[in-house]
Amino acid sequence: VKYIQRVENCSWAESYKILRKYIDRFYSFTTQPQEIKSSEIYSYIKRFKTELPDPHRNYLIKRGFDPDYIANKYNLLASPMTGDFRYRLIAPIYMNFELVSFVGRDITGQRDPRYKNCPDSISTIPVKSCLYNIDSARKDSVIVVEGITDVWRMGDDTVGLFGVQYTVHQLRLLTKFNRIFVMLDSEAMDVANKLASDLSSVVKEVEVLQLAEGDPAELSAVEVAKLKYELNLR
């Protein structure tokens, strides 16, 4: 409090208010994610197919992905044509290289919601307490995007929030990085700026990357390579 008073040239009360704001943030960031400790995820995920049928492969091809490469790199699975996750690509979620949950992406363009999360009762850790692809972000710098398809396009050193909204648990996970580049969809700049602001008090360097339109999944391989070169994420 005395240090803030001296630097900001303010009263004790004003200094305490400033400090209180960062104390609250600190305790929020250090809150541990809810661990449900369920073993059901391993048996549940066995109902999905490891071999992608033509509809699932065609979805990836239409989105500009190599189905064999993407399926192998991210261990993608295919849902059966019946059940709660029918007509979806299943993306397993790993934390510390251990399966904790999954998310299903609609391949028809007609199902709502487009993304369907594994129920918390089945997950080891709830989806929104995770960052997609965090185990492939081993450097001190990372790009933060919204969805799993954005991660597939951007590759390593990229993590996904599973949607435009983020949680305290995801913020806490991001604080391990020294440099963070926030690149959400073009219409989510308000959220991107808020995320950068929330991280700026506990992360060394935070920058918002704005897309002219669309989302990162729509970038070409050349655009991705150029961007990562410029960010020194080669």
Short mmCIF file of C-alpha atoms in Angstrom, two decimals:
data_model
loop_
_atom_site.label_atom_id
_atom_site.label_comp_id
_atom_site.label_asym_id
_atom_site.label_seq_id
_atom_site.Cartn_x
_atom_site.Cartn_y
_atom_site.Cartn_z
CA VAL A 1 0.00 0.00 0.00
CA LYS A 2 2.84 2.42 0.87
CA TYR A 3 4.56 1.68 -2.44
CA ILE A 4 1.38 2.43 -4.41
CA GLN A 5 0.88 5.63 -2.43
CA ARG A 6 4.38 6.77 -3.34
CA VAL A 7 4.16 5.85 -7.03
CA GLU A 8 0.60 7.03 -7.64
CA ASN A 9 0.79 9.98 -5.22
CA CYS A 10 -2.59 9.04 -3.76
CA SER A 11 -4.20 8.59 -0.36
CA TRP A 12 -4.12 5.44 1.77
CA ALA A 13 -7.77 4.67 0.87
CA GLU A 14 -7.18 5.11 -2.86
CA SER A 15 -4.00 3.04 -2.66
CA TYR A 16 -5.85 0.22 -0.92
CA LYS A 17 -8.60 0.21 -3.60
CA ILE A 18 -5.94 -0.23 -6.30
CA LEU A 19 -4.27 -3.06 -4.40
CA ARG A 20 -7.60 -4.74 -3.64
CA LYS A 21 -8.36 -5.01 -7.36
CA TYR A 22 -5.19 -7.00 -7.99
CA ILE A 23 -5.58 -9.13 -4.87
CA ASP A 24 -9.02 -10.17 -6.12
CA ARG A 25 -7.55 -11.02 -9.53
CA PHE A 26 -4.73 -12.98 -7.95
CA TYR A 27 -7.08 -15.18 -5.94
CA SER A 28 -9.29 -15.66 -8.98
CA PHE A 29 -6.36 -16.75 -11.15
CA THR A 30 -5.04 -19.18 -8.56
CA THR A 31 -8.37 -20.92 -8.01
CA GLN A 32 -7.96 -24.55 -8.98
CA PRO A 33 -10.24 -25.99 -11.68
CA GLN A 34 -13.06 -28.22 -10.56
CA GLU A 35 -11.93 -31.84 -10.83
CA ILE A 36 -14.80 -34.29 -10.94
CA LYS A 37 -12.50 -37.33 -10.94
CA SER A 38 -14.80 -39.46 -13.06
CA SER A 39 -13.46 -42.55 -14.82
CA GLU A 40 -16.51 -42.74 -17.09
CA ILE A 41 -14.80 -40.75 -19.84
CA TYR A 42 -12.64 -43.72 -20.84
CA SER A 43 -15.53 -46.13 -21.25
CA TYR A 44 -17.83 -43.51 -22.78
CA ILE A 45 -15.43 -42.48 -25.53
CA LYS A 46 -15.08 -46.09 -26.70
CA ARG A 47 -18.49 -45.82 -28.36
CA PHE A 48 -16.98 -43.55 -31.03
CA LYS A 49 -15.20 -44.84 -34.14
CA THR A 50 -11.49 -44.40 -34.75
CA GLU A 51 -11.97 -44.72 -38.53
CA LEU A 52 -13.65 -41.64 -39.98
CA PRO A 53 -16.56 -42.47 -42.35
CA ASP A 54 -16.97 -40.53 -45.61
CA PRO A 55 -19.37 -37.87 -44.19
CA HIS A 56 -16.87 -36.96 -41.47
CA ARG A 57 -13.95 -36.96 -43.90
CA ASN A 58 -15.90 -34.85 -46.39
CA TYR A 59 -16.64 -32.26 -43.72
CA LEU A 60 -12.92 -31.82 -43.08
CA ILE A 61 -12.14 -31.67 -46.79
CA LYS A 62 -14.81 -28.98 -47.34
CA ARG A 63 -13.23 -26.94 -44.53
CA GLY A 64 -9.85 -27.19 -46.25
CA PHE A 65 -8.28 -29.77 -43.92
CA ASP A 66 -6.38 -32.92 -44.79
CA PRO A 67 -8.60 -35.49 -43.00
CA ASP A 68 -5.84 -38.06 -42.47
CA TYR A 69 -3.39 -35.53 -41.04
CA ILE A 70 -5.92 -33.77 -38.79
CA ALA A 71 -7.51 -36.99 -37.54
CA ASN A 72 -4.13 -38.45 -36.67
CA LYS A 73 -2.67 -35.31 -35.06
CA TYR A 74 -5.70 -34.58 -32.86
CA ASN A 75 -6.93 -38.18 -32.38
CA LEU A 76 -10.31 -37.34 -33.90
CA LEU A 77 -13.14 -39.83 -33.65
CA ALA A 78 -16.47 -40.26 -35.43
CA SER A 79 -19.80 -40.46 -33.68
CA PRO A 80 -22.31 -43.11 -34.76
CA MET A 81 -25.36 -41.96 -36.72
CA THR A 82 -27.53 -42.40 -33.62
CA GLY A 83 -27.31 -41.16 -30.03
CA ASP A 84 -26.67 -37.81 -28.36
CA PHE A 85 -23.58 -37.04 -30.47
CA ARG A 86 -24.77 -38.30 -33.85
CA TYR A 87 -23.35 -36.66 -36.97
CA ARG A 88 -20.44 -35.12 -35.08
CA LEU A 89 -16.67 -35.21 -35.19
CA ILE A 90 -15.40 -36.01 -31.71
CA ALA A 91 -12.32 -34.12 -30.51
CA PRO A 92 -10.80 -35.62 -27.34
CA ILE A 93 -9.48 -33.10 -24.80
CA TYR A 94 -6.21 -33.77 -23.02
CA MET A 95 -4.64 -32.08 -20.03
CA ASN A 96 -1.08 -33.11 -19.13
CA PHE A 97 -1.41 -35.71 -21.90
CA GLU A 98 -4.31 -37.42 -20.15
CA LEU A 99 -7.82 -37.71 -21.58
CA VAL A 100 -10.21 -35.58 -19.50
CA SER A 101 -13.17 -34.79 -21.78
CA PHE A 102 -14.24 -34.26 -25.39
CA VAL A 103 -16.30 -31.98 -27.62
CA GLY A 104 -18.39 -32.91 -30.66
CA ARG A 105 -18.55 -30.75 -33.81
CA ASP A 106 -21.62 -31.00 -36.08
CA ILE A 107 -20.71 -32.09 -39.62
CA THR A 108 -24.10 -31.40 -41.24
CA GLY A 109 -24.37 -27.64 -40.77
CA GLN A 110 -27.93 -28.22 -39.56
CA ARG A 111 -27.63 -29.31 -35.94
CA ASP A 112 -27.85 -26.91 -33.02
CA PRO A 113 -25.60 -26.34 -31.20
CA ARG A 114 -22.69 -26.69 -33.60
CA TYR A 115 -20.48 -27.75 -30.68
CA LYS A 116 -21.72 -30.17 -28.05
CA ASN A 117 -19.59 -30.68 -24.94
CA CYS A 118 -19.16 -33.88 -23.03
CA PRO A 119 -21.33 -33.72 -19.88
CA ASP A 120 -19.45 -32.62 -16.75
CA SER A 121 -20.67 -35.75 -14.98
CA ILE A 122 -18.64 -37.86 -17.42
CA SER A 123 -15.59 -35.60 -17.76
CA THR A 124 -12.59 -35.83 -15.47
CA ILE A 125 -12.29 -32.04 -15.78
CA PRO A 126 -15.13 -29.92 -17.24
CA VAL A 127 -14.56 -28.67 -20.79
CA LYS A 128 -14.54 -24.99 -19.80
CA SER A 129 -11.84 -25.66 -17.20
CA CYS A 130 -9.54 -26.82 -20.01
CA LEU A 131 -7.67 -25.30 -22.93
CA TYR A 132 -7.79 -27.31 -26.14
CA ASN A 133 -4.34 -28.36 -27.41
CA ILE A 134 -2.47 -26.96 -24.40
CA ASP A 135 -0.09 -29.94 -24.35
CA SER A 136 1.17 -28.93 -27.81
CA ALA A 137 1.94 -25.39 -26.61
CA ARG A 138 5.28 -26.14 -25.00
CA LYS A 139 6.98 -22.77 -25.62
CA ASP A 140 6.62 -19.59 -23.59
CA SER A 141 4.34 -18.03 -26.24
CA VAL A 142 0.84 -19.01 -27.33
CA ILE A 143 -1.99 -17.95 -29.63
CA VAL A 144 -5.47 -18.05 -28.08
CA VAL A 145 -8.39 -18.81 -30.40
CA GLU A 146 -12.04 -19.72 -29.91
CA GLY A 147 -12.75 -23.17 -31.29
CA ILE A 148 -11.22 -26.52 -32.12
CA THR A 149 -11.25 -25.91 -35.89
CA ASP A 150 -9.27 -22.69 -35.31
CA VAL A 151 -6.67 -24.77 -33.46
CA TRP A 152 -6.54 -27.32 -36.28
CA ARG A 153 -5.75 -24.50 -38.71
CA MET A 154 -3.20 -22.71 -36.53
CA GLY A 155 -1.45 -25.85 -35.22
CA ASP A 156 1.01 -26.10 -32.34
CA ASP A 157 1.45 -23.26 -29.85
CA THR A 158 -2.27 -22.52 -30.21
CA VAL A 159 -4.96 -23.15 -27.60
CA GLY A 160 -8.75 -22.99 -27.88
CA LEU A 161 -11.30 -21.65 -25.38
CA PHE A 162 -14.19 -23.85 -26.60
CA GLY A 163 -16.21 -20.77 -27.50
CA VAL A 164 -15.99 -17.01 -27.30
CA GLN A 165 -16.55 -16.84 -23.54
CA TYR A 166 -13.76 -17.78 -21.15
CA THR A 167 -13.61 -18.83 -17.51
CA VAL A 168 -11.39 -18.05 -14.52
CA HIS A 169 -9.93 -21.55 -14.79
CA GLN A 170 -8.88 -20.91 -18.40
CA LEU A 171 -7.32 -17.60 -17.39
CA ARG A 172 -5.33 -19.39 -14.72
CA LEU A 173 -4.01 -21.89 -17.28
CA LEU A 174 -2.95 -19.07 -19.58
CA THR A 175 -0.81 -17.42 -16.91
CA LYS A 176 1.93 -20.04 -17.50
CA PHE A 177 2.85 -18.24 -20.75
CA ASN A 178 5.03 -15.14 -21.01
CA ARG A 179 3.62 -13.95 -24.36
CA ILE A 180 -0.02 -14.34 -25.35
CA PHE A 181 -1.57 -13.40 -28.68
CA VAL A 182 -5.38 -13.24 -28.56
CA MET A 183 -6.92 -13.97 -31.97
CA LEU A 184 -10.66 -14.51 -31.69
CA ASP A 185 -13.21 -14.32 -34.51
CA SER A 186 -13.51 -10.92 -36.20
CA GLU A 187 -16.87 -10.16 -34.56
CA ALA A 188 -15.57 -10.87 -31.05
CA MET A 189 -13.15 -7.96 -30.63
CA ASP A 190 -14.83 -6.74 -27.44
CA VAL A 191 -14.23 -10.12 -25.80
CA ALA A 192 -10.68 -10.28 -27.19
CA ASN A 193 -9.84 -6.90 -25.68
CA LYS A 194 -11.38 -7.86 -22.33
CA LEU A 195 -9.42 -11.11 -22.26
CA ALA A 196 -6.21 -9.22 -23.02
CA SER A 197 -7.01 -6.74 -20.26
CA ASP A 198 -7.68 -9.50 -17.73
CA LEU A 199 -4.37 -11.17 -18.58
CA SER A 200 -2.24 -8.04 -18.77
CA SER A 201 -1.81 -7.71 -15.00
CA VAL A 202 -0.31 -11.20 -14.63
CA VAL A 203 1.28 -11.96 -18.03
CA LYS A 204 4.44 -10.28 -19.30
CA GLU A 205 3.19 -9.48 -22.82
CA VAL A 206 -0.34 -9.65 -24.26
CA GLU A 207 -1.36 -8.57 -27.76
CA VAL A 208 -4.69 -8.70 -29.61
CA LEU A 209 -4.50 -9.86 -33.24
CA GLN A 210 -7.47 -8.62 -35.28
CA LEU A 211 -8.78 -10.45 -38.32
CA ALA A 212 -10.32 -8.39 -41.11
CA GLU A 213 -13.18 -10.90 -41.29
CA GLY A 214 -14.11 -14.46 -40.40
CA ASP A 215 -12.20 -16.70 -38.02
CA PRO A 216 -8.72 -18.27 -37.85
CA ALA A 217 -10.00 -21.55 -39.33
CA GLU A 218 -10.58 -19.71 -42.62
CA LEU A 219 -6.95 -18.65 -43.01
CA SER A 220 -4.80 -20.34 -45.64
CA ALA A 221 -1.71 -22.38 -44.80
CA VAL A 222 0.44 -19.60 -46.27
CA GLU A 223 -1.26 -16.96 -44.10
CA VAL A 224 -0.78 -19.09 -40.99
CA ALA A 225 2.90 -19.71 -41.75
CA LYS A 226 3.52 -16.00 -42.39
CA LEU A 227 1.75 -14.97 -39.17
CA LYS A 228 3.63 -17.48 -37.01
CA TYR A 229 6.91 -16.39 -38.57
CA GLU A 230 6.15 -12.77 -37.72
CA LEU A 231 5.27 -13.78 -34.14
CA ASN A 232 8.43 -15.86 -33.87
CA LEU A 233 6.38 -19.04 -33.43
CA ARG A 234 8.07 -21.00 -36.19
#
